PDB file of N, CA, C and O in Angstrom:
ATOM      1  N   MET A   1      -4.956  16.693  -3.289  1.00  0.00           N
ATOM      2  CA  MET A   1      -4.103  16.461  -4.724  1.00  0.00           C
ATOM      3  C   MET A   1      -4.079  14.964  -4.672  1.00  0.00           C
ATOM      4  O   MET A   1      -3.214  14.475  -3.691  1.00  0.00           O
ATOM      5  N   PRO A   2      -4.371  14.075  -5.622  1.00  0.00           N
ATOM      6  CA  PRO A   2      -4.170  12.733  -5.681  1.00  0.00           C
ATOM      7  C   PRO A   2      -2.569  12.224  -5.808  1.00  0.00           C
ATOM      8  O   PRO A   2      -2.060  13.216  -6.626  1.00  0.00           O
ATOM      9  N   PHE A   3      -2.168  11.281  -5.455  1.00  0.00           N
ATOM     10  CA  PHE A   3      -0.651  10.899  -5.585  1.00  0.00           C
ATOM     11  C   PHE A   3      -0.870   9.125  -6.045  1.00  0.00           C
ATOM     12  O   PHE A   3      -1.839   8.716  -5.525  1.00  0.00           O
ATOM     13  N   ALA A   4       0.248   8.830  -6.613  1.00  0.00           N
ATOM     14  CA  ALA A   4       0.477   7.561  -6.725  1.00  0.00           C
ATOM     15  C   ALA A   4       1.815   7.058  -6.887  1.00  0.00           C
ATOM     16  O   ALA A   4       2.673   7.680  -7.564  1.00  0.00           O
ATOM     17  N   ILE A   5       2.577   6.307  -5.936  1.00  0.00           N
ATOM     18  CA  ILE A   5       3.705   5.623  -6.236  1.00  0.00           C
ATOM     19  C   ILE A   5       3.958   4.471  -6.675  1.00  0.00           C
ATOM     20  O   ILE A   5       3.093   3.562  -5.983  1.00  0.00           O
ATOM     21  N   HIS A   6       4.814   4.174  -7.524  1.00  0.00           N
ATOM     22  CA  HIS A   6       4.758   2.686  -8.236  1.00  0.00           C
ATOM     23  C   HIS A   6       6.110   2.099  -7.769  1.00  0.00           C
ATOM     24  O   HIS A   6       7.089   2.796  -7.976  1.00  0.00           O
ATOM     25  N   PHE A   7       6.024   0.853  -7.223  1.00  0.00           N
ATOM     26  CA  PHE A   7       7.168  -0.245  -7.166  1.00  0.00           C
ATOM     27  C   PHE A   7       7.004  -1.282  -8.203  1.00  0.00           C
ATOM     28  O   PHE A   7       6.136  -2.108  -8.028  1.00  0.00           O
ATOM     29  N   HIS A   8       7.737  -1.093  -9.346  1.00  0.00           N
ATOM     30  CA  HIS A   8       7.605  -2.228 -10.448  1.00  0.00           C
ATOM     31  C   HIS A   8       8.372  -3.461 -10.017  1.00  0.00           C
ATOM     32  O   HIS A   8       9.574  -3.399  -9.424  1.00  0.00           O
ATOM     33  N   VAL A   9       7.951  -4.665 -10.066  1.00  0.00           N
ATOM     34  CA  VAL A   9       8.568  -5.976  -9.779  1.00  0.00           C
ATOM     35  C   VAL A   9       8.953  -6.772 -11.113  1.00  0.00           C
ATOM     36  O   VAL A   9       8.133  -6.716 -11.978  1.00  0.00           O
ATOM     37  N   LEU A  10      10.185  -7.222 -11.142  1.00  0.00           N
ATOM     38  CA  LEU A  10      10.508  -7.821 -12.346  1.00  0.00           C
ATOM     39  C   LEU A  10       9.632  -9.209 -12.533  1.00  0.00           C
ATOM     40  O   LEU A  10       9.064  -9.590 -11.717  1.00  0.00           O
ATOM     41  N   PRO A  11       9.520  -9.383 -13.818  1.00  0.00           N
ATOM     42  CA  PRO A  11       8.506 -10.528 -14.253  1.00  0.00           C
ATOM     43  C   PRO A  11       8.808 -11.939 -13.725  1.00  0.00           C
ATOM     44  O   PRO A  11       7.868 -12.717 -13.259  1.00  0.00           O
ATOM     45  N   ASN A  12      10.031 -12.207 -13.265  1.00  0.00           N
ATOM     46  CA  ASN A  12      10.169 -13.503 -12.576  1.00  0.00           C
ATOM     47  C   ASN A  12      10.050 -13.627 -11.254  1.00  0.00           C
ATOM     48  O   ASN A  12      10.284 -14.727 -10.435  1.00  0.00           O
ATOM     49  N   ALA A  13       9.547 -12.404 -10.617  1.00  0.00           N
ATOM     50  CA  ALA A  13       9.133 -12.399  -9.166  1.00  0.00           C
ATOM     51  C   ALA A  13       7.870 -12.518  -8.856  1.00  0.00           C
ATOM     52  O   ALA A  13       6.954 -12.449  -9.940  1.00  0.00           O
ATOM     53  N   ARG A  14       7.397 -13.199  -7.857  1.00  0.00           N
ATOM     54  CA  ARG A  14       5.933 -13.483  -7.581  1.00  0.00           C
ATOM     55  C   ARG A  14       5.548 -12.339  -6.593  1.00  0.00           C
ATOM     56  O   ARG A  14       6.108 -12.092  -5.660  1.00  0.00           O
ATOM     57  N   LEU A  15       4.478 -11.613  -6.899  1.00  0.00           N
ATOM     58  CA  LEU A  15       3.957 -10.795  -6.092  1.00  0.00           C
ATOM     59  C   LEU A  15       2.638 -10.995  -5.267  1.00  0.00           C
ATOM     60  O   LEU A  15       1.579 -11.354  -6.182  1.00  0.00           O
ATOM     61  N   THR A  16       2.516 -10.804  -3.912  1.00  0.00           N
ATOM     62  CA  THR A  16       1.207 -11.287  -3.496  1.00  0.00           C
ATOM     63  C   THR A  16       0.587 -10.257  -2.273  1.00  0.00           C
ATOM     64  O   THR A  16       1.665  -9.688  -1.990  1.00  0.00           O
ATOM     65  N   ARG A  17      -0.393 -10.430  -1.781  1.00  0.00           N
ATOM     66  CA  ARG A  17      -0.998  -9.490  -0.947  1.00  0.00           C
ATOM     67  C   ARG A  17      -0.382  -9.949   0.472  1.00  0.00           C
ATOM     68  O   ARG A  17      -0.225 -11.434   0.536  1.00  0.00           O
ATOM     69  N   GLY A  18       0.092  -9.321   1.544  1.00  0.00           N
ATOM     70  CA  GLY A  18       0.519  -9.777   2.540  1.00  0.00           C
ATOM     71  C   GLY A  18      -0.763 -10.135   3.610  1.00  0.00           C
ATOM     72  O   GLY A  18      -1.681  -9.768   3.331  1.00  0.00           O
ATOM     73  N   GLN A  19      -0.531 -10.609   4.673  1.00  0.00           N
ATOM     74  CA  GLN A  19      -1.310 -10.926   5.696  1.00  0.00           C
ATOM     75  C   GLN A  19      -2.230  -9.590   6.204  1.00  0.00           C
ATOM     76  O   GLN A  19      -3.227  -9.667   6.580  1.00  0.00           O
ATOM     77  N   GLU A  20      -1.429  -8.500   6.211  1.00  0.00           N
ATOM     78  CA  GLU A  20      -1.975  -7.395   6.860  1.00  0.00           C
ATOM     79  C   GLU A  20      -2.486  -6.505   5.474  1.00  0.00           C
ATOM     80  O   GLU A  20      -1.787  -6.474   4.517  1.00  0.00           O
ATOM     81  N   PRO A  21      -3.366  -5.452   5.850  1.00  0.00           N
ATOM     82  CA  PRO A  21      -3.811  -4.811   4.588  1.00  0.00           C
ATOM     83  C   PRO A  21      -2.962  -3.880   3.847  1.00  0.00           C
ATOM     84  O   PRO A  21      -2.908  -3.579   2.581  1.00  0.00           O
ATOM     85  N   ALA A  22      -1.877  -3.357   4.658  1.00  0.00           N
ATOM     86  CA  ALA A  22      -1.035  -2.460   4.050  1.00  0.00           C
ATOM     87  C   ALA A  22       0.269  -3.028   3.787  1.00  0.00           C
ATOM     88  O   ALA A  22       1.290  -2.540   3.608  1.00  0.00           O
ATOM     89  N   THR A  23       0.216  -4.305   3.424  1.00  0.00           N
ATOM     90  CA  THR A  23       1.528  -5.025   3.063  1.00  0.00           C
ATOM     91  C   THR A  23       1.386  -5.900   1.660  1.00  0.00           C
ATOM     92  O   THR A  23       0.424  -6.513   1.420  1.00  0.00           O
ATOM     93  N   ALA A  24       2.760  -6.265   1.084  1.00  0.00           N
ATOM     94  CA  ALA A  24       2.655  -7.100  -0.198  1.00  0.00           C
ATOM     95  C   ALA A  24       4.021  -7.715  -0.118  1.00  0.00           C
ATOM     96  O   ALA A  24       4.987  -7.246   0.659  1.00  0.00           O
ATOM     97  N   GLU A  25       3.958  -8.902  -0.602  1.00  0.00           N
ATOM     98  CA  GLU A  25       5.062  -9.761  -0.389  1.00  0.00           C
ATOM     99  C   GLU A  25       5.669  -9.957  -1.883  1.00  0.00           C
ATOM    100  O   GLU A  25       4.916 -10.518  -2.592  1.00  0.00           O
ATOM    101  N   ILE A  26       7.042 -10.150  -2.074  1.00  0.00           N
ATOM    102  CA  ILE A  26       7.676 -10.329  -3.330  1.00  0.00           C
ATOM    103  C   ILE A  26       8.647 -11.521  -3.099  1.00  0.00           C
ATOM    104  O   ILE A  26       9.537 -11.489  -2.152  1.00  0.00           O
ATOM    105  N   THR A  27       8.280 -12.571  -4.029  1.00  0.00           N
ATOM    106  CA  THR A  27       9.321 -13.662  -3.797  1.00  0.00           C
ATOM    107  C   THR A  27       9.871 -13.523  -5.021  1.00  0.00           C
ATOM    108  O   THR A  27       9.148 -13.910  -6.083  1.00  0.00           O
ATOM    109  N   ILE A  28      11.288 -13.732  -4.929  1.00  0.00           N
ATOM    110  CA  ILE A  28      12.134 -14.075  -6.155  1.00  0.00           C
ATOM    111  C   ILE A  28      12.363 -15.538  -6.287  1.00  0.00           C
ATOM    112  O   ILE A  28      12.346 -16.339  -5.459  1.00  0.00           O
ATOM    113  N   PRO A  29      12.903 -15.739  -7.450  1.00  0.00           N
ATOM    114  CA  PRO A  29      13.061 -17.178  -7.887  1.00  0.00           C
ATOM    115  C   PRO A  29      14.011 -18.053  -6.991  1.00  0.00           C
ATOM    116  O   PRO A  29      13.872 -19.247  -6.869  1.00  0.00           O
ATOM    117  N   SER A  30      14.903 -17.342  -6.255  1.00  0.00           N
ATOM    118  CA  SER A  30      15.641 -18.247  -5.225  1.00  0.00           C
ATOM    119  C   SER A  30      14.981 -18.695  -4.305  1.00  0.00           C
ATOM    120  O   SER A  30      15.317 -19.553  -3.266  1.00  0.00           O
ATOM    121  N   GLY A  31      13.526 -18.167  -3.980  1.00  0.00           N
ATOM    122  CA  GLY A  31      12.885 -18.635  -2.826  1.00  0.00           C
ATOM    123  C   GLY A  31      12.795 -17.418  -1.619  1.00  0.00           C
ATOM    124  O   GLY A  31      11.945 -17.359  -0.645  1.00  0.00           O
ATOM    125  N   GLU A  32      13.622 -16.346  -1.791  1.00  0.00           N
ATOM    126  CA  GLU A  32      13.705 -15.233  -0.850  1.00  0.00           C
ATOM    127  C   GLU A  32      12.618 -14.682  -1.143  1.00  0.00           C
ATOM    128  O   GLU A  32      12.177 -14.409  -2.022  1.00  0.00           O
ATOM    129  N   CYS A  33      11.967 -13.955   0.117  1.00  0.00           N
ATOM    130  CA  CYS A  33      10.972 -13.418   0.230  1.00  0.00           C
ATOM    131  C   CYS A  33      11.116 -11.879   0.909  1.00  0.00           C
ATOM    132  O   CYS A  33      11.762 -11.927   2.002  1.00  0.00           O
ATOM    133  N   TRP A  34      10.714 -10.963   0.400  1.00  0.00           N
ATOM    134  CA  TRP A  34      10.660  -9.583   0.840  1.00  0.00           C
ATOM    135  C   TRP A  34       9.367  -8.934   1.033  1.00  0.00           C
ATOM    136  O   TRP A  34       8.254  -9.231   0.294  1.00  0.00           O
ATOM    137  N   ARG A  35       8.849  -8.054   2.298  1.00  0.00           N
ATOM    138  CA  ARG A  35       7.492  -7.524   2.549  1.00  0.00           C
ATOM    139  C   ARG A  35       7.825  -6.098   2.456  1.00  0.00           C
ATOM    140  O   ARG A  35       8.644  -5.447   3.102  1.00  0.00           O
ATOM    141  N   LEU A  36       6.863  -5.365   1.569  1.00  0.00           N
ATOM    142  CA  LEU A  36       6.820  -3.925   1.631  1.00  0.00           C
ATOM    143  C   LEU A  36       5.563  -3.531   2.653  1.00  0.00           C
ATOM    144  O   LEU A  36       4.575  -4.040   2.381  1.00  0.00           O
ATOM    145  N   THR A  37       5.851  -2.826   3.281  1.00  0.00           N
ATOM    146  CA  THR A  37       4.824  -2.308   4.271  1.00  0.00           C
ATOM    147  C   THR A  37       4.414  -0.639   4.220  1.00  0.00           C
ATOM    148  O   THR A  37       5.547  -0.109   3.973  1.00  0.00           O
ATOM    149  N   ALA A  38       3.418  -0.215   4.015  1.00  0.00           N
ATOM    150  CA  ALA A  38       3.067   1.244   3.696  1.00  0.00           C
ATOM    151  C   ALA A  38       2.246   1.781   4.829  1.00  0.00           C
ATOM    152  O   ALA A  38       1.404   1.096   5.401  1.00  0.00           O
ATOM    153  N   ALA A  39       2.536   3.012   4.899  1.00  0.00           N
ATOM    154  CA  ALA A  39       1.580   3.816   6.012  1.00  0.00           C
ATOM    155  C   ALA A  39       1.268   5.126   5.265  1.00  0.00           C
ATOM    156  O   ALA A  39       2.260   5.714   4.569  1.00  0.00           O
ATOM    157  N   GLY A  40       0.188   5.619   5.280  1.00  0.00           N
ATOM    158  CA  GLY A  40      -0.260   6.846   4.579  1.00  0.00           C
ATOM    159  C   GLY A  40      -0.628   6.862   3.233  1.00  0.00           C
ATOM    160  O   GLY A  40      -1.090   7.779   2.854  1.00  0.00           O
ATOM    161  N   ALA A  41      -0.927   5.503   2.861  1.00  0.00           N
ATOM    162  CA  ALA A  41      -1.588   5.329   1.503  1.00  0.00           C
ATOM    163  C   ALA A  41      -2.137   4.215   1.617  1.00  0.00           C
ATOM    164  O   ALA A  41      -1.916   3.210   2.508  1.00  0.00           O
ATOM    165  N   GLU A  42      -3.120   3.870   0.387  1.00  0.00           N
ATOM    166  CA  GLU A  42      -3.636   2.608   0.213  1.00  0.00           C
ATOM    167  C   GLU A  42      -2.685   1.872  -0.760  1.00  0.00           C
ATOM    168  O   GLU A  42      -2.423   2.160  -1.732  1.00  0.00           O
ATOM    169  N   LEU A  43      -2.382   0.345  -0.235  1.00  0.00           N
ATOM    170  CA  LEU A  43      -1.603  -0.359  -0.967  1.00  0.00           C
ATOM    171  C   LEU A  43      -2.471  -1.236  -2.024  1.00  0.00           C
ATOM    172  O   LEU A  43      -3.562  -1.875  -1.534  1.00  0.00           O
ATOM    173  N   GLY A  44      -2.120  -1.303  -3.218  1.00  0.00           N
ATOM    174  CA  GLY A  44      -2.667  -2.313  -4.263  1.00  0.00           C
ATOM    175  C   GLY A  44      -1.499  -2.820  -5.186  1.00  0.00           C
ATOM    176  O   GLY A  44      -0.459  -2.427  -5.172  1.00  0.00           O
ATOM    177  N   ILE A  45      -2.041  -3.895  -5.693  1.00  0.00           N
ATOM    178  CA  ILE A  45      -1.428  -4.609  -6.664  1.00  0.00           C
ATOM    179  C   ILE A  45      -1.889  -4.428  -7.998  1.00  0.00           C
ATOM    180  O   ILE A  45      -3.209  -4.720  -8.062  1.00  0.00           O
ATOM    181  N   GLU A  46      -1.217  -4.087  -9.156  1.00  0.00           N
ATOM    182  CA  GLU A  46      -1.730  -3.887 -10.247  1.00  0.00           C
ATOM    183  C   GLU A  46      -0.857  -4.490 -11.522  1.00  0.00           C
ATOM    184  O   GLU A  46       0.448  -4.855 -11.002  1.00  0.00           O
ATOM    185  N   GLU A  47      -1.565  -4.727 -12.627  1.00  0.00           N
ATOM    186  CA  GLU A  47      -0.493  -5.230 -13.777  1.00  0.00           C
ATOM    187  C   GLU A  47       0.408  -4.225 -14.132  1.00  0.00           C
ATOM    188  O   GLU A  47       0.360  -2.943 -13.838  1.00  0.00           O
ATOM    189  N   SER A  48       1.511  -4.535 -14.781  1.00  0.00           N
ATOM    190  CA  SER A  48       2.519  -3.743 -15.313  1.00  0.00           C
ATOM    191  C   SER A  48       3.262  -4.343 -16.570  1.00  0.00           C
ATOM    192  O   SER A  48       2.965  -5.509 -16.869  1.00  0.00           O
ATOM    193  N   ILE A  49       4.040  -3.649 -17.099  1.00  0.00           N
ATOM    194  CA  ILE A  49       4.881  -4.315 -18.308  1.00  0.00           C
ATOM    195  C   ILE A  49       6.343  -3.913 -18.169  1.00  0.00           C
ATOM    196  O   ILE A  49       6.701  -2.717 -17.839  1.00  0.00           O
ATOM    197  N   HIS A  50       7.151  -4.992 -18.179  1.00  0.00           N
ATOM    198  CA  HIS A  50       8.600  -4.719 -18.088  1.00  0.00           C
ATOM    199  C   HIS A  50       9.042  -4.725 -19.724  1.00  0.00           C
ATOM    200  O   HIS A  50       8.925  -5.386 -20.173  1.00  0.00           O
ATOM    201  N   LEU A  51       9.651  -3.557 -19.691  1.00  0.00           N
ATOM    202  CA  LEU A  51      10.206  -3.185 -21.185  1.00  0.00           C
ATOM    203  C   LEU A  51      11.830  -3.355 -21.302  1.00  0.00           C
ATOM    204  O   LEU A  51      12.147  -3.000 -22.389  1.00  0.00           O
ATOM    205  N   ALA A  52      12.445  -3.744 -20.196  1.00  0.00           N
ATOM    206  CA  ALA A  52      13.862  -3.531 -20.292  1.00  0.00           C
ATOM    207  C   ALA A  52      14.361  -4.975 -21.045  1.00  0.00           C
ATOM    208  O   ALA A  52      15.752  -4.956 -21.236  1.00  0.00           O
ATOM    209  N   GLY A  53      13.662  -5.938 -21.148  1.00  0.00           N
ATOM    210  CA  GLY A  53      14.525  -7.089 -21.988  1.00  0.00           C
ATOM    211  C   GLY A  53      14.522  -7.257 -23.410  1.00  0.00           C
ATOM    212  O   GLY A  53      13.767  -6.263 -23.986  1.00  0.00           O
ATOM    213  N   ILE A  54      15.505  -7.780 -24.094  1.00  0.00           N
ATOM    214  CA  ILE A  54      15.709  -7.656 -25.412  1.00  0.00           C
ATOM    215  C   ILE A  54      14.623  -8.342 -26.135  1.00  0.00           C
ATOM    216  O   ILE A  54      14.356  -8.218 -27.444  1.00  0.00           O
ATOM    217  N   SER A  55      13.874  -9.142 -25.421  1.00  0.00           N
ATOM    218  CA  SER A  55      12.710 -10.095 -26.145  1.00  0.00           C
ATOM    219  C   SER A  55      11.425  -9.205 -26.298  1.00  0.00           C
ATOM    220  O   SER A  55      10.329  -9.889 -26.836  1.00  0.00           O
ATOM    221  N   GLY A  56      11.518  -7.965 -25.632  1.00  0.00           N
ATOM    222  CA  GLY A  56      10.305  -7.072 -25.953  1.00  0.00           C
ATOM    223  C   GLY A  56       9.447  -7.056 -24.616  1.00  0.00           C
ATOM    224  O   GLY A  56       9.899  -7.336 -23.826  1.00  0.00           O
ATOM    225  N   PRO A  57       8.452  -6.457 -24.548  1.00  0.00           N
ATOM    226  CA  PRO A  57       7.588  -6.327 -23.297  1.00  0.00           C
ATOM    227  C   PRO A  57       6.979  -7.483 -22.953  1.00  0.00           C
ATOM    228  O   PRO A  57       6.775  -8.539 -23.488  1.00  0.00           O
ATOM    229  N   VAL A  58       7.165  -7.496 -21.444  1.00  0.00           N
ATOM    230  CA  VAL A  58       6.692  -8.934 -20.778  1.00  0.00           C
ATOM    231  C   VAL A  58       5.757  -8.337 -19.665  1.00  0.00           C
ATOM    232  O   VAL A  58       6.063  -7.474 -18.821  1.00  0.00           O
ATOM    233  N   ARG A  59       4.532  -8.993 -19.460  1.00  0.00           N
ATOM    234  CA  ARG A  59       3.632  -8.784 -18.323  1.00  0.00           C
ATOM    235  C   ARG A  59       4.502  -8.974 -17.141  1.00  0.00           C
ATOM    236  O   ARG A  59       5.188  -9.982 -16.694  1.00  0.00           O
ATOM    237  N   SER A  60       4.173  -8.017 -16.081  1.00  0.00           N
ATOM    238  CA  SER A  60       4.776  -8.007 -14.928  1.00  0.00           C
ATOM    239  C   SER A  60       3.566  -7.642 -13.856  1.00  0.00           C
ATOM    240  O   SER A  60       2.506  -7.449 -14.227  1.00  0.00           O
ATOM    241  N   ALA A  61       4.116  -7.071 -12.637  1.00  0.00           N
ATOM    242  CA  ALA A  61       3.320  -6.421 -11.572  1.00  0.00           C
ATOM    243  C   ALA A  61       4.010  -5.487 -11.184  1.00  0.00           C
ATOM    244  O   ALA A  61       4.969  -5.300 -11.208  1.00  0.00           O
ATOM    245  N   GLN A  62       3.074  -4.612 -10.299  1.00  0.00           N
ATOM    246  CA  GLN A  62       3.700  -3.489  -9.395  1.00  0.00           C
ATOM    247  C   GLN A  62       2.725  -3.204  -8.056  1.00  0.00           C
ATOM    248  O   GLN A  62       1.723  -3.673  -8.051  1.00  0.00           O
ATOM    249  N   ILE A  63       3.644  -2.697  -7.122  1.00  0.00           N
ATOM    250  CA  ILE A  63       2.917  -2.313  -5.966  1.00  0.00           C
ATOM    251  C   ILE A  63       2.593  -0.857  -6.178  1.00  0.00           C
ATOM    252  O   ILE A  63       3.395  -0.099  -6.641  1.00  0.00           O
ATOM    253  N   VAL A  64       1.372  -0.464  -5.939  1.00  0.00           N
ATOM    254  CA  VAL A  64       0.781   0.964  -6.125  1.00  0.00           C
ATOM    255  C   VAL A  64       0.392   1.607  -4.793  1.00  0.00           C
ATOM    256  O   VAL A  64      -0.471   0.830  -4.066  1.00  0.00           O
ATOM    257  N   LEU A  65       0.974   2.760  -4.302  1.00  0.00           N
ATOM    258  CA  LEU A  65       0.678   3.299  -3.078  1.00  0.00           C
ATOM    259  C   LEU A  65      -0.340   4.495  -3.691  1.00  0.00           C
ATOM    260  O   LEU A  65       0.373   5.459  -4.469  1.00  0.00           O
ATOM    261  N   ARG A  66      -1.576   4.722  -3.264  1.00  0.00           N
ATOM    262  CA  ARG A  66      -2.423   5.724  -3.738  1.00  0.00           C
ATOM    263  C   ARG A  66      -3.103   6.296  -2.551  1.00  0.00           C
ATOM    264  O   ARG A  66      -3.401   5.774  -1.572  1.00  0.00           O
ATOM    265  N   GLY A  67      -3.224   7.700  -2.740  1.00  0.00           N
ATOM    266  CA  GLY A  67      -3.836   8.484  -1.828  1.00  0.00           C
ATOM    267  C   GLY A  67      -4.145   9.998  -2.025  1.00  0.00           C
ATOM    268  O   GLY A  67      -3.848  10.146  -3.335  1.00  0.00           O
ATOM    269  N   MET A  68      -4.431  10.803  -0.980  1.00  0.00           N
ATOM    270  CA  MET A  68      -4.720  12.202  -1.331  1.00  0.00           C
ATOM    271  C   MET A  68      -3.810  12.883  -0.452  1.00  0.00           C
ATOM    272  O   MET A  68      -3.614  12.632   0.734  1.00  0.00           O
ATOM    273  N   VAL A  69      -3.310  14.074  -0.911  1.00  0.00           N
ATOM    274  CA  VAL A  69      -2.402  14.805  -0.094  1.00  0.00           C
ATOM    275  C   VAL A  69      -2.956  16.218  -0.206  1.00  0.00           C
ATOM    276  O   VAL A  69      -3.448  16.866  -1.130  1.00  0.00           O
ATOM    277  N   ALA A  70      -3.170  17.074   1.125  1.00  0.00           N
ATOM    278  CA  ALA A  70      -3.768  18.169   1.242  1.00  0.00           C
ATOM    279  C   ALA A  70      -2.857  19.295   0.815  1.00  0.00           C
ATOM    280  O   ALA A  70      -1.425  18.873   0.658  1.00  0.00           O
ATOM    281  N   ALA A  71      -3.243  20.289   0.702  1.00  0.00           N
ATOM    282  CA  ALA A  71      -2.208  21.609   0.174  1.00  0.00           C
ATOM    283  C   ALA A  71      -0.959  21.649   1.000  1.00  0.00           C
ATOM    284  O   ALA A  71       0.100  22.122   0.887  1.00  0.00           O
ATOM    285  N   GLY A  72      -1.215  21.365   2.292  1.00  0.00           N
ATOM    286  CA  GLY A  72       0.032  21.716   3.106  1.00  0.00           C
ATOM    287  C   GLY A  72       0.849  20.478   3.287  1.00  0.00           C
ATOM    288  O   GLY A  72       2.000  20.505   3.995  1.00  0.00           O
ATOM    289  N   GLY A  73       0.806  19.356   2.505  1.00  0.00           N
ATOM    290  CA  GLY A  73       1.616  18.290   2.483  1.00  0.00           C
ATOM    291  C   GLY A  73       1.119  17.051   3.187  1.00  0.00           C
ATOM    292  O   GLY A  73      -0.091  17.095   3.688  1.00  0.00           O
ATOM    293  N   GLY A  74       1.818  15.942   3.328  1.00  0.00           N
ATOM    294  CA  GLY A  74       1.549  14.924   4.043  1.00  0.00           C
ATOM    295  C   GLY A  74       2.862  13.993   4.281  1.00  0.00           C
ATOM    296  O   GLY A  74       3.728  14.410   3.974  1.00  0.00           O
ATOM    297  N   GLU A  75       2.517  12.951   4.578  1.00  0.00           N
ATOM    298  CA  GLU A  75       3.482  12.064   4.910  1.00  0.00           C
ATOM    299  C   GLU A  75       3.188  10.531   4.620  1.00  0.00           C
ATOM    300  O   GLU A  75       2.056  10.109   4.900  1.00  0.00           O
ATOM    301  N   ILE A  76       3.976   9.857   3.629  1.00  0.00           N
ATOM    302  CA  ILE A  76       3.641   8.553   3.091  1.00  0.00           C
ATOM    303  C   ILE A  76       5.111   7.773   3.541  1.00  0.00           C
ATOM    304  O   ILE A  76       6.258   8.327   3.234  1.00  0.00           O
ATOM    305  N   ARG A  77       4.867   6.577   4.134  1.00  0.00           N
ATOM    306  CA  ARG A  77       6.192   5.883   4.678  1.00  0.00           C
ATOM    307  C   ARG A  77       5.974   4.553   3.965  1.00  0.00           C
ATOM    308  O   ARG A  77       5.262   3.979   4.212  1.00  0.00           O
ATOM    309  N   TRP A  78       7.029   4.075   3.547  1.00  0.00           N
ATOM    310  CA  TRP A  78       7.230   2.657   3.404  1.00  0.00           C
ATOM    311  C   TRP A  78       8.332   2.032   3.577  1.00  0.00           C
ATOM    312  O   TRP A  78       9.360   2.532   4.091  1.00  0.00           O
ATOM    313  N   ARG A  79       8.435   0.791   3.864  1.00  0.00           N
ATOM    314  CA  ARG A  79       9.445  -0.256   4.523  1.00  0.00           C
ATOM    315  C   ARG A  79       9.572  -1.327   3.567  1.00  0.00           C
ATOM    316  O   ARG A  79       8.472  -1.973   3.524  1.00  0.00           O
ATOM    317  N   LEU A  80      10.787  -1.712   3.336  1.00  0.00           N
ATOM    318  CA  LEU A  80      10.940  -3.053   2.716  1.00  0.00           C
ATOM    319  C   LEU A  80      11.914  -3.941   3.487  1.00  0.00           C
ATOM    320  O   LEU A  80      12.989  -3.574   3.628  1.00  0.00           O
ATOM    321  N   ASP A  81      11.361  -5.044   4.110  1.00  0.00           N
ATOM    322  CA  ASP A  81      12.060  -6.015   4.878  1.00  0.00           C
ATOM    323  C   ASP A  81      12.246  -7.310   4.262  1.00  0.00           C
ATOM    324  O   ASP A  81      11.146  -7.824   3.708  1.00  0.00           O
ATOM    325  N   ARG A  82      13.463  -8.046   4.556  1.00  0.00           N
ATOM    326  CA  ARG A  82      13.487  -9.464   4.098  1.00  0.00           C
ATOM    327  C   ARG A  82      12.788 -10.328   5.280  1.00  0.00           C
ATOM    328  O   ARG A  82      12.951  -9.983   6.389  1.00  0.00           O
ATOM    329  N   VAL A  83      11.975 -11.098   4.683  1.00  0.00           N
ATOM    330  CA  VAL A  83      11.155 -12.080   5.537  1.00  0.00           C
ATOM    331  C   VAL A  83      11.995 -13.304   5.833  1.00  0.00           C
ATOM    332  O   VAL A  83      12.621 -13.776   4.956  1.00  0.00           O
ATOM    333  N   LYS A  84      12.010 -13.744   7.259  1.00  0.00           N
ATOM    334  CA  LYS A  84      12.794 -14.807   7.471  1.00  0.00           C
ATOM    335  C   LYS A  84      12.064 -16.099   7.174  1.00  0.00           C
ATOM    336  O   LYS A  84      11.031 -16.045   7.522  1.00  0.00           O
ATOM    337  N   THR A  85      12.858 -16.906   6.438  1.00  0.00           N
ATOM    338  CA  THR A  85      12.235 -18.227   6.131  1.00  0.00           C
ATOM    339  C   THR A  85      12.698 -19.211   6.878  1.00  0.00           C
ATOM    340  O   THR A  85      13.877 -19.291   7.408  1.00  0.00           O
TER     341      THR A  85
END
C-alpha cells in the first residue's frame, strides 16, 4: 500500500535538498537552519500552498516522504535537527 507523509513549510522559509539524499534543509528568515532526515521512505520536495494567511493562498513548499508499506506494516523514521551555524 502506498503512503505519503507531508511536512508543509511556511512561505517565508527556504527549503532545499540536503547534501545527503535523505535530507532536506529548512532555513527560516532569521538565518537559523533545520535539517529533516528520513529513513524508510523516499524524500522529495514539492510545491504547496499556504492557506492560513488573511491575504489568501500563497505558494509554499513541502517535504514529502513517499513509499510502500506491506500488509504487515513497516517503519518510517524522521528526525528534525537544528543545524549549527
